[in-house]
Amino acid sequence: MQYDVVIGLEIHVALLTDSKFLCSCSTAFGAPPNTQCCPVCLGLPGALPVVNEKAVEYAVKAGLALNCQVHHFSRFDRKNYFYPDLPKAYQITQDTYPLCTNGCLEYYVDDQLQRTAITRLHLEEEAGKLIHSGSSIVDSEYSLVDYNRAGIPLIEIVTAPDITSPRQARLFLEQLRLVMRYIGVSDVKMEEGSLRCDANISLKPQGSPILGTKVEIKNLNSFRALERALEYEVSRQSMVLDRGGKIKQESRTWDERAGKTLPMRSKGDAPDYRYFPEPDLPPLLLDPLWVEQIRASLPELPLERLARLEREYGLSRYEATFLVNYPDFGELFLELAVPGGDNTAVINLLMGEYAGLAREHGHLEPRRIAELLRIVDEGLITHGQSKAVLEELFHSVLSPREIVRAKGWEVLRDEGQLRAAIRQVLADHPEILARYRAGEEKLWGFFMGQVMRAVEGKADPKLVNRLLTEELGSLI
Amino acid sequence: MRQLAQLLKAGEISSQELVQRCLEQISKTDGEINAFITVDEQGALEQAAQSDERRAKGQTLSPWDGIPVAIKDNISTLGLRTTCGSRFLRNYRPVYDATVVERLQGAGLPILGKTNLDEFAMGSSTEYSAFGVTKNPYDTSRVAGGSSGGSAAAVAAGQAPWALGTDTGGSIRQPASFCGVVGLKPTYGRVSRYGVVALAPSLDQVGPMARTVEDAAILFSLIAGADPRDATSTGSPPFALPRWDPEVVRGLRVGVPEEFFSSGLHAEVEGAVRRALRRLEEQGAVLQPISLAGNEYAIDTYLTLVTAEASSCLARFDGVRYGERVPAADSNTMFAKSRGAGFGPEVKRRIMLGTYVLSASHYEAYYEQAQRVRTLIKLEVARAFEQVDVLITPTTPSTAFRIGEKRNPLEMYLSDLYTATANLSGVCALSLPCGWDSQGLPIGLQIMGNHFQEELVFQVARVVEASVERGAKGAV
Amino acid sequence: MIEREDVLRMARLARLELSEEEIELYLRDLNNFLASGRKLQRVDVSGIEGTSHAVAVNQVLRSDVVGESLPREAVLEAGPDVVDGYFKVPRIVEGQE
């Protein structure tokens, strides 16, 4: 039986503010446990929250980048439940009147532009961190709590159940992550917990308008895990439905090692969070002018840049995608390239030899790269030599011209010297020469190789080509 | 207090002597009265010594520098045990000061100690304290009222010249009324709640309790004002100590709400209040009968909201970071046992009720409905203040009842019959003594003023005060 | 009308361990209160919004400046069970909200 897959995602993004959401403790990552806490984020009796303006700004920015309607009136609510990492035993969040609703994100899936609707985006606070004594929470005799992360500002983004495949879900999340990086509101690192994703998935008979039972998947710690877990669920749910069974509405956790989702142990009732308006915080009222200022401050977003790179710089989808996905490369390209011009050399360099080296050693200043491209274009060095010069640039402060001069790598143009080298090679390999003259024309490549070796690659291949042909021709 | 300040200034008495006298009075009477949970003898004397030093150098922090004060034990004091009248916090020492404490210390007031209260400020008699009931200095078989019973009794018994209390549904005014002292519940937001252990954040306020209206006004002036750490606090308009002007009463429109003179009101209380009203009339006030029909719903509205908010505010007492933990094999059991053992019956009762009215299936019918009735009450009060300048009512239906008399919790809640409206609508309300009943028990009169009308309320109170026979107990 | 089941569920939600007497007591108290509280449901509140804040206050937002945190000893000082700079809690059983 063929099934339609229906996926919705619930994403949490930690905002890159200096101080926490509701107090002024630092948000810096990696501090020793419980050294970034105060009465407010510890939930000490009598402490009160005060909202961080920048958190609101970043949340608005994210909402605008996701094409949401930003509400000038929104409100905070308490979500009440007990858990050791929740200092007040309630989380301050936005339930009834969220900051943003009705947005969308567009992204390419195999060259098809897809759009996923975003139902809502709201502000809430992060909980503390738990370290379990055992390998997982279920087999730990005790746990240790660190409240450094408690109170970090988060935005929760909920998509409509618009996504129709595990791969699409992954691509959506990757695009979302990219957008968040472009607008600078988060460093969205799943490994550090600044990007988290839970998924809801259900299957329905192909074409049926009736949605199936939704299963929630948690504990997805990477993009790969997201995709794999959803693929597993599609498979699992299909098998259940194929044999006429019913899908149980439940939360399942992804077990990376086993490669499967497992039911989470739950006891009885669905949680009752007893939401009610947060009395310690007045409603959030935004100045429409401020919102417009934030909108005006949005940088070029990934999809816009993609289109511009293709249109104005003559790049292919593949090339443009690379530059968009790696914005540091994108910025570099934009500095080096010419709109409307031929940017083949630039893109080939950046995506080719340069990429690996830059990842290892960090980026070069644009003007040094520009000079490298220029001297190849001028013919000072051959294209083949440019790799050596490039590598040298990462280890030296010299300019490309200075490096070429210092290493003596200028291209050999003296025809006399080249002819001498060619004649030497031919003289050194009489048997092969004889075979060539007998008709084995592909041995021409051998001579070419030998000549280039003899001149240590410092000759223009085209010139060598011509001279070798002439020399061989003159022997006949 | 002006006299004390004069004496201090003139050098006729030192702060240490003042503190010493208070400590002696406490020592003499508190075995019986039990107004204090913690007396900080050493700390108070040290602070007094520092005050005397400042005075010697001419560097006093305020005119009231050196006059000791007592603080209700739900207000955080750095390093000084703050129990909230609960077993759960019987050994809890805050690591920070409440803003109001910082302000008093900033004015140079030594802190005598922490006064008794109904557990977590839930109650009207201080019988619900885990540290024993506070007895009424006028008749020790009777309650001092609650929840700020300790503060009221301490002032009435001459143990402290003035004190801070908190008021959520009447908890300053009712004990003030029972103990024959002056107590003010300020306009919501006028005094910072930072560091005050929350009962119901949308209703709680910290207020002064003292023997005279002027003293209460002075103490209020020291604590009022916006606090950046309390997002619900406001500093505008700022409060200024009024220049006393009895003429203020001439032409003053005094609303007398008939619902506050209902069948439950004791005859002698009514008599004393009406006599005070007549005296005002003789001085030129215009009495106006007015109807606040919404008062019929005040108690039920109040109880619904206060228990809901309290159930959430008290959830942080889970035994993870502070408080008396009862060990268990798993966290949930640890929470339940610690809270079960640490909380008294009234606290548990209110948490249960609050949890119920917030639970998903009942939220709309109970909590949301109460919120909306609250608006009606608020609107009605606002309309009343369009027609009158102040509202004058009895503070409580009766004088102090006997210890153990109110067995039914619902009966106890009726103590707040005349006081809860001010908390629900956020307006300011003051109670001062206006006579005694035939058993020598003080009778309290309540003056309610519109938002930010404390100056007017104090003025009127002073006139009423002047016209009543005085007989305060135990002057220092 | 609140049943015993409701009391037990509230106690679970609120993490309160109750004795048998307490369960009986609160069952009675809750029913008493709610009988009286039901009066509120008869009030006509059509067109009326709820009040969550008694006095309308101007927006107070904090600028994003890092302030001082508590020294770690102060954070851990009141902790009933502290290990290596962490708060220790016994086994956490999932899904019991």
Short mmCIF file of C-alpha atoms in Angstrom, two decimals, chain B residues 41-388:
data_model
loop_
_atom_site.label_atom_id
_atom_site.label_comp_id
_atom_site.label_asym_id
_atom_site.label_seq_id
_atom_site.Cartn_x
_atom_site.Cartn_y
_atom_site.Cartn_z
CA GLU B 41 20.32 40.66 68.03
CA GLN B 42 23.91 40.77 66.94
CA GLY B 43 23.20 42.06 63.44
CA ALA B 44 20.83 44.76 64.65
CA LEU B 45 23.26 46.06 67.23
CA GLU B 46 26.10 46.08 64.69
CA GLN B 47 23.98 47.99 62.22
CA ALA B 48 22.98 50.36 65.00
CA ALA B 49 26.60 50.92 65.92
CA GLN B 50 27.36 51.74 62.29
CA SER B 51 24.47 54.17 62.31
CA ASP B 52 25.76 55.92 65.40
CA GLU B 53 29.18 56.19 63.75
CA ARG B 54 27.65 57.74 60.67
CA ARG B 55 25.74 60.19 62.81
CA ALA B 56 28.88 61.13 64.69
CA LYS B 57 30.57 61.95 61.38
CA GLY B 58 27.55 63.82 60.10
CA GLN B 59 27.10 61.24 57.36
CA THR B 60 23.61 59.93 58.08
CA LEU B 61 21.96 58.15 55.18
CA SER B 62 18.53 59.64 55.90
CA PRO B 63 16.67 61.46 58.69
CA TRP B 64 15.58 58.01 59.90
CA ASP B 65 19.05 56.52 60.02
CA GLY B 66 19.27 54.30 63.08
CA ILE B 67 15.58 53.67 63.70
CA PRO B 68 15.18 49.88 63.73
CA VAL B 69 12.55 48.04 61.69
CA ALA B 70 11.08 44.54 61.66
CA ILE B 71 10.62 42.64 58.41
CA LYS B 72 7.97 40.04 57.64
CA ASP B 73 9.61 36.67 57.14
CA ASN B 74 8.61 36.24 53.49
CA ILE B 75 10.91 39.06 52.46
CA SER B 76 14.45 37.96 51.60
CA THR B 77 17.22 39.21 53.84
CA LEU B 78 20.78 38.32 52.86
CA GLY B 79 22.29 35.89 55.32
CA LEU B 80 19.35 36.16 57.70
CA ARG B 81 17.06 33.17 57.87
CA THR B 82 13.89 33.65 55.84
CA THR B 83 11.38 30.92 56.56
CA CYS B 84 8.09 32.21 55.13
CA GLY B 85 6.60 30.60 58.23
CA SER B 86 7.20 27.19 56.71
CA ARG B 87 8.95 24.02 57.77
CA PHE B 88 10.17 23.68 54.22
CA LEU B 89 12.33 26.79 54.61
CA ARG B 90 13.10 26.54 58.27
CA ASN B 91 16.83 26.67 57.61
CA TYR B 92 16.85 28.76 54.45
CA ARG B 93 19.25 31.69 54.33
CA PRO B 94 18.87 33.89 51.22
CA VAL B 95 21.98 34.87 49.28
CA TYR B 96 20.47 38.18 48.30
CA ASP B 97 18.40 41.04 49.74
CA ALA B 98 14.96 42.03 48.57
CA THR B 99 14.93 45.48 47.00
CA VAL B 100 12.80 46.87 49.83
CA VAL B 101 15.41 45.61 52.33
CA GLU B 102 18.19 47.22 50.31
CA ARG B 103 16.28 50.48 50.35
CA LEU B 104 15.71 50.41 54.10
CA GLN B 105 19.34 49.61 54.72
CA GLY B 106 20.22 52.34 52.28
CA ALA B 107 18.33 54.71 54.56
CA GLY B 108 20.23 53.36 57.56
CA LEU B 109 17.51 51.35 59.29
CA PRO B 110 18.86 48.45 61.37
CA ILE B 111 16.88 45.24 60.97
CA LEU B 112 15.66 43.77 64.25
CA GLY B 113 14.56 40.48 62.83
CA LYS B 114 11.93 38.57 60.86
CA THR B 115 8.35 38.50 61.92
CA ASN B 116 5.87 35.66 62.01
CA LEU B 117 3.30 35.03 59.31
CA ASP B 118 0.84 32.45 58.09
CA GLU B 119 2.82 29.97 56.06
CA PHE B 120 3.76 31.54 52.71
CA ALA B 121 1.40 34.39 53.56
CA MET B 122 -1.65 32.16 53.19
CA GLY B 123 -4.01 32.90 55.99
CA SER B 124 -5.75 35.52 58.11
CA SER B 125 -4.65 34.74 61.61
CA THR B 126 -1.02 33.58 61.66
CA GLU B 127 -2.41 30.30 63.02
CA TYR B 128 -1.06 28.61 59.92
CA SER B 129 2.54 29.41 60.75
CA ALA B 130 4.84 26.47 61.35
CA PHE B 131 6.36 28.52 64.15
CA GLY B 132 3.24 28.91 66.27
CA VAL B 133 0.50 31.50 66.29
CA THR B 134 1.17 35.18 67.02
CA LYS B 135 -1.02 36.41 69.82
CA ASN B 136 -2.83 39.68 69.89
CA PRO B 137 -1.10 42.06 72.34
CA TYR B 138 -4.49 43.39 73.39
CA ASP B 139 -5.76 39.94 74.34
CA THR B 140 -3.42 36.99 74.10
CA SER B 141 -6.27 34.51 73.75
CA ARG B 142 -6.94 36.06 70.40
CA VAL B 143 -5.16 36.14 67.08
CA ALA B 144 -3.08 39.04 65.85
CA GLY B 145 -4.56 38.53 62.40
CA GLY B 146 -2.75 37.48 59.26
CA SER B 147 -0.90 36.91 57.32
CA SER B 148 1.29 39.77 58.59
CA GLY B 149 0.34 39.01 62.19
CA GLY B 150 3.90 39.11 63.45
CA SER B 151 4.60 42.57 62.05
CA ALA B 152 1.34 43.97 63.37
CA ALA B 153 1.85 42.53 66.84
CA ALA B 154 5.48 43.62 67.00
CA VAL B 155 4.48 47.20 66.34
CA ALA B 156 1.46 47.08 68.65
CA ALA B 157 3.49 45.55 71.46
CA GLY B 158 6.22 48.14 71.21
CA GLN B 159 8.79 45.61 70.07
CA ALA B 160 9.51 47.53 66.87
CA PRO B 161 8.68 51.13 65.96
CA TRP B 162 7.57 50.02 62.52
CA ALA B 163 7.60 46.99 60.25
CA LEU B 164 7.12 45.76 56.72
CA GLY B 165 4.28 43.41 55.83
CA THR B 166 2.82 42.05 52.63
CA ASP B 167 -0.77 42.20 51.48
CA THR B 168 -2.38 39.94 48.90
CA GLY B 169 -6.03 39.94 49.99
CA GLY B 170 -5.84 41.96 53.19
CA SER B 171 -2.77 40.59 54.93
CA ILE B 172 -1.47 43.98 56.09
CA ARG B 173 -4.77 45.68 56.73
CA GLN B 174 -6.56 42.97 58.62
CA PRO B 175 -3.81 42.36 61.22
CA ALA B 176 -3.33 46.12 61.44
CA SER B 177 -7.01 46.37 62.23
CA PHE B 178 -6.87 43.55 64.82
CA CYS B 179 -3.81 45.00 66.53
CA GLY B 180 -4.70 48.66 66.45
CA VAL B 181 -1.92 49.84 64.16
CA VAL B 182 -1.75 51.54 60.79
CA GLY B 183 -1.09 49.46 57.66
CA LEU B 184 -1.06 50.37 53.98
CA LYS B 185 -1.48 48.19 50.94
CA PRO B 186 0.06 50.37 48.22
CA THR B 187 -1.18 50.71 44.64
CA TYR B 188 -0.10 47.60 42.79
CA GLY B 189 3.32 48.16 41.34
CA ARG B 190 4.36 51.03 43.57
CA VAL B 191 6.69 48.93 45.70
CA SER B 192 9.16 46.44 44.26
CA ARG B 193 8.38 42.76 44.79
CA TYR B 194 11.91 41.66 43.96
CA GLY B 195 13.00 39.38 46.78
CA VAL B 196 9.52 39.01 48.21
CA VAL B 197 8.53 35.37 48.16
CA ALA B 198 5.55 35.37 45.85
CA LEU B 199 2.14 34.16 46.82
CA ALA B 200 0.11 35.68 43.99
CA PRO B 201 2.19 38.03 41.85
CA SER B 202 -0.75 39.90 40.39
CA LEU B 203 -2.07 40.71 43.86
CA ASP B 204 0.95 40.88 46.22
CA GLN B 205 2.31 44.16 47.51
CA VAL B 206 4.75 45.07 50.27
CA GLY B 207 3.57 47.79 52.63
CA PRO B 208 4.40 49.68 55.83
CA MET B 209 2.94 48.99 59.26
CA ALA B 210 3.39 51.53 62.04
CA ARG B 211 1.71 53.14 65.01
CA THR B 212 0.79 56.39 63.32
CA VAL B 213 -0.30 57.46 59.87
CA GLU B 214 2.71 59.70 59.49
CA ASP B 215 5.09 56.89 60.43
CA ALA B 216 3.46 54.65 57.86
CA ALA B 217 3.83 57.38 55.26
CA ILE B 218 7.49 57.82 56.10
CA LEU B 219 8.21 54.12 55.89
CA PHE B 220 6.30 53.95 52.61
CA SER B 221 8.37 56.79 51.18
CA LEU B 222 11.50 54.78 51.88
CA ILE B 223 10.39 51.73 49.91
CA ALA B 224 8.23 53.11 47.11
CA GLY B 225 9.52 53.52 43.57
CA ALA B 226 10.27 51.62 40.40
CA ASP B 227 12.81 48.80 40.44
CA PRO B 228 14.45 47.63 37.20
CA ARG B 229 14.45 44.13 38.66
CA ASP B 230 10.64 44.08 38.94
CA ALA B 231 8.93 44.43 35.57
CA THR B 232 5.58 45.10 37.24
CA SER B 233 6.85 48.01 39.31
CA THR B 234 6.42 51.61 38.39
CA GLY B 235 7.87 54.86 39.63
CA SER B 236 5.50 57.26 38.09
CA PRO B 237 4.04 59.18 39.59
CA PRO B 238 6.68 59.31 42.35
CA PHE B 239 5.49 59.45 45.95
CA ALA B 240 6.23 62.51 48.06
CA LEU B 241 5.57 62.79 51.78
CA PRO B 242 2.52 64.99 52.04
CA ARG B 243 2.46 68.28 53.87
CA TRP B 244 -0.29 67.54 56.34
CA ASP B 245 -3.35 69.59 55.60
CA PRO B 246 -6.61 68.88 57.44
CA GLU B 247 -8.36 71.14 54.96
CA VAL B 248 -8.08 68.31 52.49
CA VAL B 249 -11.24 66.92 54.04
CA ARG B 250 -13.33 69.93 53.22
CA GLY B 251 -15.47 69.04 50.23
CA LEU B 252 -13.88 65.62 50.07
CA ARG B 253 -16.27 63.17 48.44
CA VAL B 254 -16.30 60.07 50.60
CA GLY B 255 -17.92 56.99 49.14
CA VAL B 256 -19.57 54.64 51.63
CA PRO B 257 -20.22 51.35 49.83
CA GLU B 258 -23.34 49.75 51.27
CA GLU B 259 -22.15 46.20 50.51
CA PHE B 260 -19.36 46.67 53.03
CA PHE B 261 -21.88 47.26 55.79
CA SER B 262 -23.66 43.99 55.28
CA SER B 263 -25.23 41.51 57.62
CA GLY B 264 -21.97 39.84 58.63
CA LEU B 265 -20.60 43.10 60.05
CA HIS B 266 -20.43 43.27 63.87
CA ALA B 267 -22.44 46.07 65.35
CA GLU B 268 -19.67 47.62 67.39
CA VAL B 269 -17.37 47.74 64.37
CA GLU B 270 -20.05 49.38 62.34
CA GLY B 271 -20.70 51.82 65.12
CA ALA B 272 -17.09 52.93 65.39
CA VAL B 273 -16.71 53.32 61.63
CA ARG B 274 -19.90 55.31 61.27
CA ARG B 275 -18.87 57.58 64.13
CA ALA B 276 -15.59 58.25 62.37
CA LEU B 277 -17.49 58.98 59.17
CA ARG B 278 -19.73 61.44 60.99
CA ARG B 279 -16.70 63.22 62.38
CA LEU B 280 -15.35 63.56 58.88
CA GLU B 281 -18.64 64.94 57.77
CA GLU B 282 -18.49 67.46 60.55
CA GLN B 283 -15.18 68.58 59.15
CA GLY B 284 -16.61 69.16 55.74
CA ALA B 285 -16.51 65.81 53.98
CA VAL B 286 -19.43 64.88 51.78
CA LEU B 287 -20.57 61.31 52.43
CA GLN B 288 -22.02 59.50 49.45
CA PRO B 289 -23.68 56.13 49.57
CA ILE B 290 -22.36 54.07 46.72
CA SER B 291 -22.84 50.54 45.48
CA LEU B 292 -20.06 48.08 44.75
CA ALA B 293 -22.24 45.16 43.84
CA GLY B 294 -19.24 43.25 42.56
CA ASN B 295 -18.06 42.82 46.11
CA GLU B 296 -20.37 39.85 46.34
CA TYR B 297 -17.94 38.01 44.11
CA ALA B 298 -14.75 39.40 45.52
CA ILE B 299 -13.87 36.53 47.83
CA ASP B 300 -14.55 33.80 45.30
CA THR B 301 -12.72 35.67 42.60
CA TYR B 302 -9.85 36.30 44.94
CA LEU B 303 -9.62 32.71 46.10
CA THR B 304 -9.68 31.35 42.57
CA LEU B 305 -6.89 33.64 41.46
CA VAL B 306 -4.73 33.53 44.56
CA THR B 307 -4.77 29.76 44.74
CA ALA B 308 -4.05 29.43 41.03
CA GLU B 309 -1.05 31.76 41.16
CA ALA B 310 0.15 30.29 44.44
CA SER B 311 0.04 26.74 43.12
CA SER B 312 2.44 27.86 40.40
CA CYS B 313 4.64 30.07 42.57
CA LEU B 314 5.14 27.38 45.17
CA ALA B 315 6.11 24.72 42.67
CA ARG B 316 9.72 25.87 42.82
CA PHE B 317 9.93 24.40 46.30
CA ASP B 318 10.96 20.99 45.07
CA GLY B 319 13.97 20.31 47.26
CA VAL B 320 16.52 20.44 44.44
CA ARG B 321 18.30 23.73 45.10
CA TYR B 322 17.14 24.74 48.61
CA GLY B 323 14.74 23.82 51.36
CA GLU B 324 14.27 20.67 53.40
CA ARG B 325 14.67 17.70 51.09
CA VAL B 326 13.26 14.33 52.03
CA PRO B 327 15.44 11.77 50.23
CA ALA B 328 13.86 9.22 47.92
CA ALA B 329 14.92 6.78 45.22
CA ASP B 330 13.50 8.88 42.39
CA SER B 331 13.00 12.58 41.84
CA ASN B 332 9.24 12.64 41.62
CA THR B 333 8.91 10.85 44.93
CA MET B 334 11.51 13.17 46.39
CA PHE B 335 9.45 16.18 45.30
CA ALA B 336 6.24 14.75 46.68
CA LYS B 337 7.70 13.71 50.01
CA SER B 338 9.62 16.94 50.54
CA ARG B 339 6.61 19.06 49.77
CA GLY B 340 4.26 16.80 51.66
CA ALA B 341 6.41 17.05 54.75
CA GLY B 342 7.40 20.67 54.42
CA PHE B 343 4.06 22.33 53.69
CA GLY B 344 1.25 22.84 56.19
CA PRO B 345 -2.41 22.00 55.54
CA GLU B 346 -3.54 25.42 54.38
CA VAL B 347 -0.72 25.64 51.86
CA LYS B 348 -1.51 22.18 50.53
CA ARG B 349 -5.18 23.01 50.40
CA ARG B 350 -4.57 26.09 48.30
CA ILE B 351 -2.10 24.34 46.02
CA MET B 352 -4.66 21.61 45.40
CA LEU B 353 -7.38 24.13 44.67
CA GLY B 354 -5.13 26.24 42.48
CA THR B 355 -4.01 23.20 40.52
CA TYR B 356 -7.64 22.29 39.97
CA VAL B 357 -8.78 25.69 38.69
CA LEU B 358 -5.83 25.84 36.30
CA SER B 359 -6.18 22.31 35.00
CA ALA B 360 -7.02 22.08 31.35
CA SER B 361 -10.61 20.96 31.67
CA HIS B 362 -11.50 23.56 34.27
CA TYR B 363 -9.40 26.53 33.24
CA GLU B 364 -12.11 28.29 31.33
CA ALA B 365 -14.90 27.79 33.80
CA TYR B 366 -12.89 28.73 36.86
CA TYR B 367 -9.67 30.62 36.27
CA GLU B 368 -10.59 32.48 33.12
CA GLN B 369 -14.02 33.28 34.49
CA ALA B 370 -12.46 34.68 37.65
CA GLN B 371 -10.11 36.83 35.59
CA ARG B 372 -13.06 38.29 33.80
CA VAL B 373 -15.06 38.89 36.95
CA ARG B 374 -11.94 40.59 38.24
CA THR B 375 -12.18 43.01 35.35
CA LEU B 376 -15.78 43.74 36.26
CA ILE B 377 -14.79 44.47 39.84
CA LYS B 378 -11.96 46.67 38.63
CA LEU B 379 -14.24 48.61 36.32
CA GLU B 380 -16.77 49.06 39.07
CA VAL B 381 -14.16 50.44 41.43
CA ALA B 382 -12.88 52.76 38.69
CA ARG B 383 -16.40 54.03 38.11
CA ALA B 384 -16.81 54.61 41.85
CA PHE B 385 -13.70 56.76 41.88
CA GLU B 386 -15.19 58.92 39.20
CA GLN B 387 -17.85 59.90 41.65
CA VAL B 388 -15.89 59.96 44.90
#
